[in-house]
mmCIF file of C-alpha atoms in Angstrom:
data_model
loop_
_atom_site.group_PDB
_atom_site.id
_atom_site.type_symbol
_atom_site.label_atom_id
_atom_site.label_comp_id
_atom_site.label_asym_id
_atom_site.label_seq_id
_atom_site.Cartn_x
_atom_site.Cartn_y
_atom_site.Cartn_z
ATOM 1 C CA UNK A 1 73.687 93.923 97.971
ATOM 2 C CA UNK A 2 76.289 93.262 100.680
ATOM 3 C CA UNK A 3 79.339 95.458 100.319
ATOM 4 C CA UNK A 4 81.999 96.062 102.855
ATOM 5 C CA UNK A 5 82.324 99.628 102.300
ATOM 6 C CA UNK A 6 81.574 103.337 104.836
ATOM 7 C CA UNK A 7 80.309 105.792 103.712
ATOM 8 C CA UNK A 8 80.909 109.503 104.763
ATOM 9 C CA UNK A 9 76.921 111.195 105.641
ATOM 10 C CA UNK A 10 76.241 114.709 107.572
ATOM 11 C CA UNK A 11 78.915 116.594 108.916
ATOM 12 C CA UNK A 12 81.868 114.224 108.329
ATOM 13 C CA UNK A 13 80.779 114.008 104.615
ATOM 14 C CA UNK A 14 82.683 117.844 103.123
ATOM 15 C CA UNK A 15 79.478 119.755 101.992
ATOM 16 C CA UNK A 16 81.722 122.105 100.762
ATOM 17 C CA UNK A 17 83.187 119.580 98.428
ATOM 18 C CA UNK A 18 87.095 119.379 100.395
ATOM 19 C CA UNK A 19 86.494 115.281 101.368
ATOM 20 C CA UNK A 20 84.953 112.381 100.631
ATOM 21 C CA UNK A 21 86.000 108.754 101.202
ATOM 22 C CA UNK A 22 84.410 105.067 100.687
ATOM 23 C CA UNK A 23 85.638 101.646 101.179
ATOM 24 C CA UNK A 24 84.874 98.307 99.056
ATOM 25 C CA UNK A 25 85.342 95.171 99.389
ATOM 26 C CA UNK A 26 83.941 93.025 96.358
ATOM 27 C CA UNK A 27 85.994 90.036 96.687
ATOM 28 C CA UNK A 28 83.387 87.555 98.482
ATOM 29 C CA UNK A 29 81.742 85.320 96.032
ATOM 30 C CA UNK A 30 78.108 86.747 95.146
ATOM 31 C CA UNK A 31 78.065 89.747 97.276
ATOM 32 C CA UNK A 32 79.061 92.615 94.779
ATOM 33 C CA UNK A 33 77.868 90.789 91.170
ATOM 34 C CA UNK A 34 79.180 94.055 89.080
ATOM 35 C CA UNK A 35 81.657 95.669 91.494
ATOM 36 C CA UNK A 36 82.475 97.944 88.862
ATOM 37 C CA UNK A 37 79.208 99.372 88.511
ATOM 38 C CA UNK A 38 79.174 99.477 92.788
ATOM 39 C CA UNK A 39 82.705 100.759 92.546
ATOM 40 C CA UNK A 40 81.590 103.459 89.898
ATOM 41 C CA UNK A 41 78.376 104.611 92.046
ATOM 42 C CA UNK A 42 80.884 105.247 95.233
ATOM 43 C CA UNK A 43 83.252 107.025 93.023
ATOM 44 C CA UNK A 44 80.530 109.594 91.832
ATOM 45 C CA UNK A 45 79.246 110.116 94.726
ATOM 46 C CA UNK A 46 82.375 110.537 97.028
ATOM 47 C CA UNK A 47 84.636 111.769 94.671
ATOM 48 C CA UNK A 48 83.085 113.608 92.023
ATOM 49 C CA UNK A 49 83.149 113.996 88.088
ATOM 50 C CA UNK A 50 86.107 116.024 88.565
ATOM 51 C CA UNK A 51 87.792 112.852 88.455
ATOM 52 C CA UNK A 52 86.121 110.457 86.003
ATOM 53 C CA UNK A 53 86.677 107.110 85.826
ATOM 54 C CA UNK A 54 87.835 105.083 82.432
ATOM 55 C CA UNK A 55 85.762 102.732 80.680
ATOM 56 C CA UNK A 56 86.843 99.163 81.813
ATOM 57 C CA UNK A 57 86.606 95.831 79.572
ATOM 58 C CA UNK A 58 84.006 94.116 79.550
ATOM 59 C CA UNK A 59 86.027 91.223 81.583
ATOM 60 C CA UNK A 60 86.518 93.911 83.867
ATOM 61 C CA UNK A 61 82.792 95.336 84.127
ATOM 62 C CA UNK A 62 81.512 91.859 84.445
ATOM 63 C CA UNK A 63 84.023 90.189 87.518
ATOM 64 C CA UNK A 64 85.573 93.200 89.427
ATOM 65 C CA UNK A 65 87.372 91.598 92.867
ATOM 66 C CA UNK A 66 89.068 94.062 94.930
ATOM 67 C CA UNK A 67 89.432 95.630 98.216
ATOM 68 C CA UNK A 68 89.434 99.606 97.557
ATOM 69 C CA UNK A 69 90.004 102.391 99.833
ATOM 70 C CA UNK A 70 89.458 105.631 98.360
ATOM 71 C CA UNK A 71 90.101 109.067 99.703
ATOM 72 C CA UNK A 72 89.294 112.457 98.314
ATOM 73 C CA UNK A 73 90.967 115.636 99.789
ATOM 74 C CA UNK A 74 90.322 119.090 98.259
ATOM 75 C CA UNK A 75 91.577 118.640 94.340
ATOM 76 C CA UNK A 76 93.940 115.035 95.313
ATOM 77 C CA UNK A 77 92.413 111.664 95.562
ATOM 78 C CA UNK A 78 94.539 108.628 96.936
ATOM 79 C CA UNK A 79 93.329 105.457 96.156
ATOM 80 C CA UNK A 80 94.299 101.780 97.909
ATOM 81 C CA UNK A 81 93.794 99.371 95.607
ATOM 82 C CA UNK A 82 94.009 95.296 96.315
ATOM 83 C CA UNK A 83 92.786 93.869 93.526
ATOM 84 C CA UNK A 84 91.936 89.929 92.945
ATOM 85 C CA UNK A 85 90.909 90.122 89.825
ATOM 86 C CA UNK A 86 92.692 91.442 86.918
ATOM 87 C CA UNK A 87 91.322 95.346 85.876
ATOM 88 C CA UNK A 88 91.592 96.162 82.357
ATOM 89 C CA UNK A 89 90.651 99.057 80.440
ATOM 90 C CA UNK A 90 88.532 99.363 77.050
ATOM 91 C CA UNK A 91 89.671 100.505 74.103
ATOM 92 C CA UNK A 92 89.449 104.051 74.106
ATOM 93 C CA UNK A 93 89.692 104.006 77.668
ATOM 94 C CA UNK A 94 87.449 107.113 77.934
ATOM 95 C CA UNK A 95 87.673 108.936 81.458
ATOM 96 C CA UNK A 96 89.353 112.090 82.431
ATOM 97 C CA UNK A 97 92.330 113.665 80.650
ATOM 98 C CA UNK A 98 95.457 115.882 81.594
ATOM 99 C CA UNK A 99 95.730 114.432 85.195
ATOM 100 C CA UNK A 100 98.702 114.418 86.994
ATOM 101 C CA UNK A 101 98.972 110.197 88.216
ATOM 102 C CA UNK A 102 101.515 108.396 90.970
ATOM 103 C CA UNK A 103 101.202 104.312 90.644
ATOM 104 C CA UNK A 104 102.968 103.102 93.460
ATOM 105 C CA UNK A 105 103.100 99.208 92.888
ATOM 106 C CA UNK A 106 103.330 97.089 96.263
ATOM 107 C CA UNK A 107 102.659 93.355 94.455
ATOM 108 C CA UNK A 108 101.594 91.990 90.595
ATOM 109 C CA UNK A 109 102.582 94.404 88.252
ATOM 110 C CA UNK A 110 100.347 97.767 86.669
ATOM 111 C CA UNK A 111 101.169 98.272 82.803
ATOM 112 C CA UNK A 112 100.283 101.571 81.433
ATOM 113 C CA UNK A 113 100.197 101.965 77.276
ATOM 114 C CA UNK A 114 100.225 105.140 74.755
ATOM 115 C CA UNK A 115 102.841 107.312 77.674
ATOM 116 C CA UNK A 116 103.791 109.991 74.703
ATOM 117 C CA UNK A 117 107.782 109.419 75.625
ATOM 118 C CA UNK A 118 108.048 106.114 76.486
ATOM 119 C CA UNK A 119 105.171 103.928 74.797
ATOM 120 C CA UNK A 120 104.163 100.941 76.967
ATOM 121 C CA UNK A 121 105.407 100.437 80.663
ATOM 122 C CA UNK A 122 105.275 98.084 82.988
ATOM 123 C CA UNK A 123 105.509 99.009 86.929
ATOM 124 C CA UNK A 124 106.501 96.525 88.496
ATOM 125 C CA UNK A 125 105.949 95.225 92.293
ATOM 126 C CA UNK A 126 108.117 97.620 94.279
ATOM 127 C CA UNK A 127 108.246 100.494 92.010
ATOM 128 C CA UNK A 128 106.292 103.691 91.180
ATOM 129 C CA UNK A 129 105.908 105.615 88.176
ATOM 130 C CA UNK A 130 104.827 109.375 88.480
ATOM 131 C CA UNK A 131 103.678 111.925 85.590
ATOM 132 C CA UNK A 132 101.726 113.902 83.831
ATOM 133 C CA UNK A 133 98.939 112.730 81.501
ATOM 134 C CA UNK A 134 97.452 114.724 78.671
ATOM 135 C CA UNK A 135 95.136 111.931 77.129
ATOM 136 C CA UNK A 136 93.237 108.860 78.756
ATOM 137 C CA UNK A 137 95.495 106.162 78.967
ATOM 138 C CA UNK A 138 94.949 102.303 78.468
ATOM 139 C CA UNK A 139 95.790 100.660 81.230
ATOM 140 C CA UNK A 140 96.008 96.836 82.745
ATOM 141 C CA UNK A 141 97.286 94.651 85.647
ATOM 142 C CA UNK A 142 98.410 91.489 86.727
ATOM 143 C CA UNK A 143 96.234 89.490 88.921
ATOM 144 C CA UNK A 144 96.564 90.404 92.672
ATOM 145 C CA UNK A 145 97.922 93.464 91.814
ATOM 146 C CA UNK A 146 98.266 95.729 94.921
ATOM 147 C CA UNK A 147 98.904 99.554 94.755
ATOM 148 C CA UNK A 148 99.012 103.445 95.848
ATOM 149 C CA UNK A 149 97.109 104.711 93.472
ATOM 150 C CA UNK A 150 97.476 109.300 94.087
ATOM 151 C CA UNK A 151 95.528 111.662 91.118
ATOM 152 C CA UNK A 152 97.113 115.206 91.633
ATOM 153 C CA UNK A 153 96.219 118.696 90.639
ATOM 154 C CA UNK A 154 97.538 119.535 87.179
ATOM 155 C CA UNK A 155 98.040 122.741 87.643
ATOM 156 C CA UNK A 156 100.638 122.505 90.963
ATOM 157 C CA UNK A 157 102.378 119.179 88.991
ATOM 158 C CA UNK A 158 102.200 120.222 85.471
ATOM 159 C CA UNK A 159 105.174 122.551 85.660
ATOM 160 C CA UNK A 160 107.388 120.490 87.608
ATOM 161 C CA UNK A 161 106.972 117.366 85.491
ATOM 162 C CA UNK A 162 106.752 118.658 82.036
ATOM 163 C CA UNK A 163 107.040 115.677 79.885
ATOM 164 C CA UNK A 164 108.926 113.530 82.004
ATOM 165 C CA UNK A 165 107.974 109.849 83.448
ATOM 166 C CA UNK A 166 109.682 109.641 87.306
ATOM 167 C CA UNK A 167 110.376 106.195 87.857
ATOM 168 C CA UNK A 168 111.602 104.489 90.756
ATOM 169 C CA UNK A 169 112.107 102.072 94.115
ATOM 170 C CA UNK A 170 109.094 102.527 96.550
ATOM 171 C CA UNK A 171 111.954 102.519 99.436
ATOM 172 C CA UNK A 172 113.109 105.508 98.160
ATOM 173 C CA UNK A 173 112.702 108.113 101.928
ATOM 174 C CA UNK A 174 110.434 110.434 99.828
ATOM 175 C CA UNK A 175 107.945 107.623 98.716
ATOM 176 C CA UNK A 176 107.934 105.999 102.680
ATOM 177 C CA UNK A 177 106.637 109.576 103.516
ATOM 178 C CA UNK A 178 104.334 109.674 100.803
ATOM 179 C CA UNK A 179 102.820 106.526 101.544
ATOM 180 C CA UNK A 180 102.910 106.561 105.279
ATOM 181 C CA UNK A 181 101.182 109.829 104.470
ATOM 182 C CA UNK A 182 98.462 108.407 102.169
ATOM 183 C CA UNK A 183 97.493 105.921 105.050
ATOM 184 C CA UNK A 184 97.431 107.962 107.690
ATOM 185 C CA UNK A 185 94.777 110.460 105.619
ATOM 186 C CA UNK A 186 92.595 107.326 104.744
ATOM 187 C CA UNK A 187 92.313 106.529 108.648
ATOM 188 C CA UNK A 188 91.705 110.240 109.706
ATOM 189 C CA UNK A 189 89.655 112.172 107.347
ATOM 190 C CA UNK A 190 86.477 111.389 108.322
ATOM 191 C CA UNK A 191 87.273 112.915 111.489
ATOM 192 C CA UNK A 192 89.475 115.975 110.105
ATOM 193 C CA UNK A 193 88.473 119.340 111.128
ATOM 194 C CA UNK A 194 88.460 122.216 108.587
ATOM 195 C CA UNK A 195 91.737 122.960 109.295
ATOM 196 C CA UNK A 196 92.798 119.440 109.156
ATOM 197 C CA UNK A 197 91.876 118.833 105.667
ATOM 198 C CA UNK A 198 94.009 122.201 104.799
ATOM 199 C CA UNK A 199 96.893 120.484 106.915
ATOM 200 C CA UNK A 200 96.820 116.874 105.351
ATOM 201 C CA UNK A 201 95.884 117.923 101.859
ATOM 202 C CA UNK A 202 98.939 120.798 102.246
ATOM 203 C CA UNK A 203 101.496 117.710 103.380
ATOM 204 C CA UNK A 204 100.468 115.331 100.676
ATOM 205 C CA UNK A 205 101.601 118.354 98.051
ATOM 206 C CA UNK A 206 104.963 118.922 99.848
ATOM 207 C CA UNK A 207 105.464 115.211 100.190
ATOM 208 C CA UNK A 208 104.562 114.771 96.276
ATOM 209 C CA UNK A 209 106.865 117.614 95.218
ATOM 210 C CA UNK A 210 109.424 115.821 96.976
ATOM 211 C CA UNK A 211 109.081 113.104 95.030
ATOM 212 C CA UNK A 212 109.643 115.247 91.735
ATOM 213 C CA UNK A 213 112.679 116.612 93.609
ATOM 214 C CA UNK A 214 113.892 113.613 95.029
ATOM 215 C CA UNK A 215 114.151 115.138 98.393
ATOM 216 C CA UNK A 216 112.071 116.743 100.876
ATOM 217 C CA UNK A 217 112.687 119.788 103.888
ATOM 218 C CA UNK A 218 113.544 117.694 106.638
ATOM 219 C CA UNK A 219 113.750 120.604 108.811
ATOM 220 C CA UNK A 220 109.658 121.417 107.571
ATOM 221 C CA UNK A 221 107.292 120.774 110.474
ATOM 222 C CA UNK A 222 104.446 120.042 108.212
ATOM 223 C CA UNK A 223 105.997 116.765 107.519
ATOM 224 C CA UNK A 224 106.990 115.586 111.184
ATOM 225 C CA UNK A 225 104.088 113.511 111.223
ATOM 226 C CA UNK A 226 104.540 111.986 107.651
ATOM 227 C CA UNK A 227 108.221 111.290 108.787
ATOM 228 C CA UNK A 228 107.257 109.617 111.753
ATOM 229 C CA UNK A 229 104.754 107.737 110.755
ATOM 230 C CA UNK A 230 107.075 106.335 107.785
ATOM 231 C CA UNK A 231 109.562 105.396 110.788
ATOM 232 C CA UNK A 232 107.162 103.683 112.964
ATOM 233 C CA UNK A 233 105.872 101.540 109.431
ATOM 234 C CA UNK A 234 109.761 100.301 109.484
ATOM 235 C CA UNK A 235 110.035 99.886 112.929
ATOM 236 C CA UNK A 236 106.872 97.429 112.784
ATOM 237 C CA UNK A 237 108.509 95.635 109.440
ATOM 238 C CA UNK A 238 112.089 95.003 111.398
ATOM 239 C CA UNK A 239 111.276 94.326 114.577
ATOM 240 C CA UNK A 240 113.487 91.289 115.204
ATOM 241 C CA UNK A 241 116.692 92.939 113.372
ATOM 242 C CA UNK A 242 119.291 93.157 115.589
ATOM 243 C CA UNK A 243 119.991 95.960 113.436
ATOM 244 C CA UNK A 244 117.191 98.388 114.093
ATOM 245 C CA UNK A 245 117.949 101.395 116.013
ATOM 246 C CA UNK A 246 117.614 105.509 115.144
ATOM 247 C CA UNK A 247 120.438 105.654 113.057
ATOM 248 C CA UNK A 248 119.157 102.553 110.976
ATOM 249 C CA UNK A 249 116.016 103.971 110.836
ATOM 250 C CA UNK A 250 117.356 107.804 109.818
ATOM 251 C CA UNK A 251 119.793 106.358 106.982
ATOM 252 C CA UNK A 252 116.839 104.454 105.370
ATOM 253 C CA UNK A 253 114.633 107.678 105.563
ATOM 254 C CA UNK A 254 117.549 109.794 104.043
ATOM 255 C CA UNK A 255 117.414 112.305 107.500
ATOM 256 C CA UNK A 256 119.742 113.063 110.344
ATOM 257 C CA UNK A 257 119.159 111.206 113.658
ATOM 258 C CA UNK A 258 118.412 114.124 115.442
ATOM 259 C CA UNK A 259 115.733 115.116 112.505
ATOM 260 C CA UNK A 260 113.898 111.617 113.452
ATOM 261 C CA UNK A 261 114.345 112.606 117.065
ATOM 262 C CA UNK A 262 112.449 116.085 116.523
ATOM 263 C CA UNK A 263 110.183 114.186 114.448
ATOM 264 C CA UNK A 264 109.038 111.901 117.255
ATOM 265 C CA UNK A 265 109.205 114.759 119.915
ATOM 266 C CA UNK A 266 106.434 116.954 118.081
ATOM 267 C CA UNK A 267 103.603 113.875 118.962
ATOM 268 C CA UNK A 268 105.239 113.609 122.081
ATOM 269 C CA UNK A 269 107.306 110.129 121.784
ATOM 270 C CA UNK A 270 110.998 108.981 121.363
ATOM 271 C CA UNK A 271 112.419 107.135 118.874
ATOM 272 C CA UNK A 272 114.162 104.321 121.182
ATOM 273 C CA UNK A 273 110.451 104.125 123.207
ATOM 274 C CA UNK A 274 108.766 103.163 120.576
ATOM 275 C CA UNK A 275 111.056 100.928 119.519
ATOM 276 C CA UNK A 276 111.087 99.324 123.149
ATOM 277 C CA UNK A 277 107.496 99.375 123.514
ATOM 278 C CA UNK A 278 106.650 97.357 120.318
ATOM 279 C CA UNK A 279 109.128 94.856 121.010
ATOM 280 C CA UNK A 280 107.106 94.339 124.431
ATOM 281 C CA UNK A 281 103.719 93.940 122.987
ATOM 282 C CA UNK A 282 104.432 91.667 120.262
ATOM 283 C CA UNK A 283 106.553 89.704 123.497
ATOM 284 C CA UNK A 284 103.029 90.165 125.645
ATOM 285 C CA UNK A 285 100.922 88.809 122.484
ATOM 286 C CA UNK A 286 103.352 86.308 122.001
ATOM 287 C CA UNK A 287 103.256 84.822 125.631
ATOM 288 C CA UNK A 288 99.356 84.926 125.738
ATOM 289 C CA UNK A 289 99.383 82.870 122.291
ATOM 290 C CA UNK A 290 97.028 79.605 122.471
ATOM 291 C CA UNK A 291 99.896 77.197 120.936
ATOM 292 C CA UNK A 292 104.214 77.704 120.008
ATOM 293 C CA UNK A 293 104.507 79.357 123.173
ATOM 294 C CA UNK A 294 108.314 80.712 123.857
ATOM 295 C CA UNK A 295 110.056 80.722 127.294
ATOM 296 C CA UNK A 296 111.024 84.054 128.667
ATOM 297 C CA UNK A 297 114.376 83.381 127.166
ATOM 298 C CA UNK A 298 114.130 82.797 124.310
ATOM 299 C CA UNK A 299 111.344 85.929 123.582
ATOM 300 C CA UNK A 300 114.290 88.048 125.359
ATOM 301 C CA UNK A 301 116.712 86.868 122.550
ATOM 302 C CA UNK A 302 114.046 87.207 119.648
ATOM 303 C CA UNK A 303 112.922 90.993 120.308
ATOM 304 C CA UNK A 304 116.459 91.940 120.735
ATOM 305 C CA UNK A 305 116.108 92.350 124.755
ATOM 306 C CA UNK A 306 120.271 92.608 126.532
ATOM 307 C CA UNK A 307 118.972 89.527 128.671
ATOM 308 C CA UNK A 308 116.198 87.537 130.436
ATOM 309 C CA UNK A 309 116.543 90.011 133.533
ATOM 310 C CA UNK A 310 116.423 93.202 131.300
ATOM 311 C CA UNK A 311 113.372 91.500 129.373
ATOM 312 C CA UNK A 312 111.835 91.100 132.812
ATOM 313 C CA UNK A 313 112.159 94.209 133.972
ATOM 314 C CA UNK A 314 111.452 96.322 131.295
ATOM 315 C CA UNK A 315 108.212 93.808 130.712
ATOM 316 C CA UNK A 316 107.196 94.386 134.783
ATOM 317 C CA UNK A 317 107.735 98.233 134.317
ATOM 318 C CA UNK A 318 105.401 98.292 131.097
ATOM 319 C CA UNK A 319 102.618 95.636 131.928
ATOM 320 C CA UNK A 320 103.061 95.840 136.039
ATOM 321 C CA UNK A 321 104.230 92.069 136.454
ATOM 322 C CA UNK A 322 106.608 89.397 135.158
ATOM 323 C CA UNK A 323 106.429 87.782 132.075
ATOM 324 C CA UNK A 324 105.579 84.552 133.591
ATOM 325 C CA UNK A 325 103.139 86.442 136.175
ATOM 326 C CA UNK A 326 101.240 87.862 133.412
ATOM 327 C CA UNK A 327 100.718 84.606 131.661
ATOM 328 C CA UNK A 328 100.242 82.652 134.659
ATOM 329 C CA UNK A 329 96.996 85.373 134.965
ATOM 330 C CA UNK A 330 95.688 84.814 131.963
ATOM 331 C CA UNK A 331 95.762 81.451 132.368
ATOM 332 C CA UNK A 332 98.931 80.514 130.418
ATOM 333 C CA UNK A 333 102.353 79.631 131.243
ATOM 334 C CA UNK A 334 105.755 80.178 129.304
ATOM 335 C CA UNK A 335 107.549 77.167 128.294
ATOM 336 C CA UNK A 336 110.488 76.618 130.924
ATOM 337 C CA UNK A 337 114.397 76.277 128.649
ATOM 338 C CA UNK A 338 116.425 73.736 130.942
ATOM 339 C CA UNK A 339 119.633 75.032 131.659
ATOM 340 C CA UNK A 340 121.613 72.197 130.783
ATOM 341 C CA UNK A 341 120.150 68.955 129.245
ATOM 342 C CA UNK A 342 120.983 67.006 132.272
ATOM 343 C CA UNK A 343 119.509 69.113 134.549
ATOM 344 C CA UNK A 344 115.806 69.755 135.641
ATOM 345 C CA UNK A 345 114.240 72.729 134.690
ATOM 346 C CA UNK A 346 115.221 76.090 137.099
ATOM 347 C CA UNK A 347 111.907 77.733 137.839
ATOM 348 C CA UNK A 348 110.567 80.596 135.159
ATOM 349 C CA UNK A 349 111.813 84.136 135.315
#
């Protein structure tokens, strides 16, 4: 059976129970026949039956297609969740009861049914629903449904929920964090030390409590990383905005500019840096790209660069030559702008 999927063995795999991870990918035609029942056998194994899994429809058991990435951390389990195919669940759903749940909904749409306050709901793409569950719930989703899927211990949740259903926007500051936070634990763990697990698994509770609260210590250390991390993720989605600067960035994260500024100091970067230095990659990629080349003008304009002669300079001082000398190296060459449409074309900065 080809699966996509890695698997945590020896050391990296917790013996002591605090980790476990596994990725999935059942979407290629014939590789993964039942993913649920590949999907289930990963589950068990990696995460445990501290956190059983529903029944699923038969639909579902017979034509699972999804991309999973699932993450176990002490007593909190974050699952990624691209799914192709719609997931349903059975009727009882079966699976584990009074669990403490956080759907964050990217794309499609994740409708939950029998919530003891509010009947059936529907999250929708770019929203998240958070609470506490006393009894299995049935639960289905749209085709090409993506989502954050976070199971969180009932005992630390419990008493800040109560009975309520948190609803919301997944641009809310405290879910960025959360999220950023979730990803950045799915790429580390298997290399997380002891004391690494304690960290990560200690920031995804402060980050979820903020979410409860609908604010988080922005003066906490624990969460520099998180905070970062949540900048950098809208730093690589507005690239091109004219806009995008610290204080853009610290209004849509809800923090002070000098807060992001800490933020970035603690792993040893600045805020306007990192800005600067994507801008020049994705100019570098863009200049080495086989076809729709730019000329150095006009990829000084689009990443928000003062000028061609700033562009060039800050381009030499990152890469060691020119724009047009790097190309020209790897055997490419910007496309020259005339200056005037009468004129010939003045040589390449």
């Amino acid at each position: 059976m080809e699966v996509d999927r890695k698997m945590m063995d020896g050391p990296g795999a917790g013996t002591d129970g605090s980790r476990g991870m596994f990725s999935l990918d059942s979407t290629i035609p014939g590789a993964v026949p039942r993913g649920v029942d590949t999907f289930r056998y990963e589950w068990e194994t990696q995460v445990g039956a501290a956190f059983p899994l529903p029944n699923f429809s038969p639909a579902t058991a017979g034509d699972l297609r999804a991309k999973t990435r699932v993450a176990k951390l002490r007593d909190a389990v974050i699952a990624d969740i691209h799914l192709a195919s719609p997931l349903r669940t059975a009727t009882p759903p079966g699976g584990g009861e009074d669990q403490v749940l956080l759907y964050a909904v990217g794309g499609g749409a994740w409708t939950l049914g029998e919530l003891p306050d509010r009947g059936e709901h529907t999250v929708s793409a770019g929203q998240f629903l958070f609470r506490h569950v006393g009894q299995p719930l049935h639960f289905e989703t749209a085709p090409h449904t993506t989502a954050e899927l976070l199971v969180l211990p009932t005992p630390l949740f419990r008493p800040l929920l109560g009975n309520r259903s948190i609803i919301g926007p997944t641009d809310t500051a405290e879910i960025r964090l959360l999220t950023a936070h979730a990803n950045m634990i799915h790429t580390a763990i298997a290399d997380l030390s002891p004391a690494g697990v304690h960290a990560a698994h200690s920031t995804l509770i402060e980050l979820a409590k903020a979410v409860v609260r609908r604010r988080f210590d922005d003066v906490e250390p624990l969460l520099a990383p998180a905070l970062t991390q949540a900048a950098k993720d809208l730093v690589n989605s507005h690239l091109a905005d004219s806009e995008l600067s610290p204080r853009m960035l610290a209004r849509e994260l809800n923090v002070s500019v000098r807060t992001l500024q800490r933020a970035f100091a603690v792993v040893g970067e600045s805020v306007t840096a990192y800005i600067r230095h994507r801008r020049l990659e994705e100019a570098r990629l863009a200049l080495i790209a086989p076809s729709g080349r730019l000329s150095v003008s006009e990829l000084a304009a689009h990443w928000q660069f003062a000028d061609t002669s700033h562009f060039t300079r800050a381009f030499k001082k990152r890469y060691g030559r020119t724009p047009t000398e790097y190309a020209r190296s790897v055997g490419t060459q910007p496309r020259r702008t005339p200056a005037h449409p009468n004129l010939p074309s003045p040589p390449a900065s």
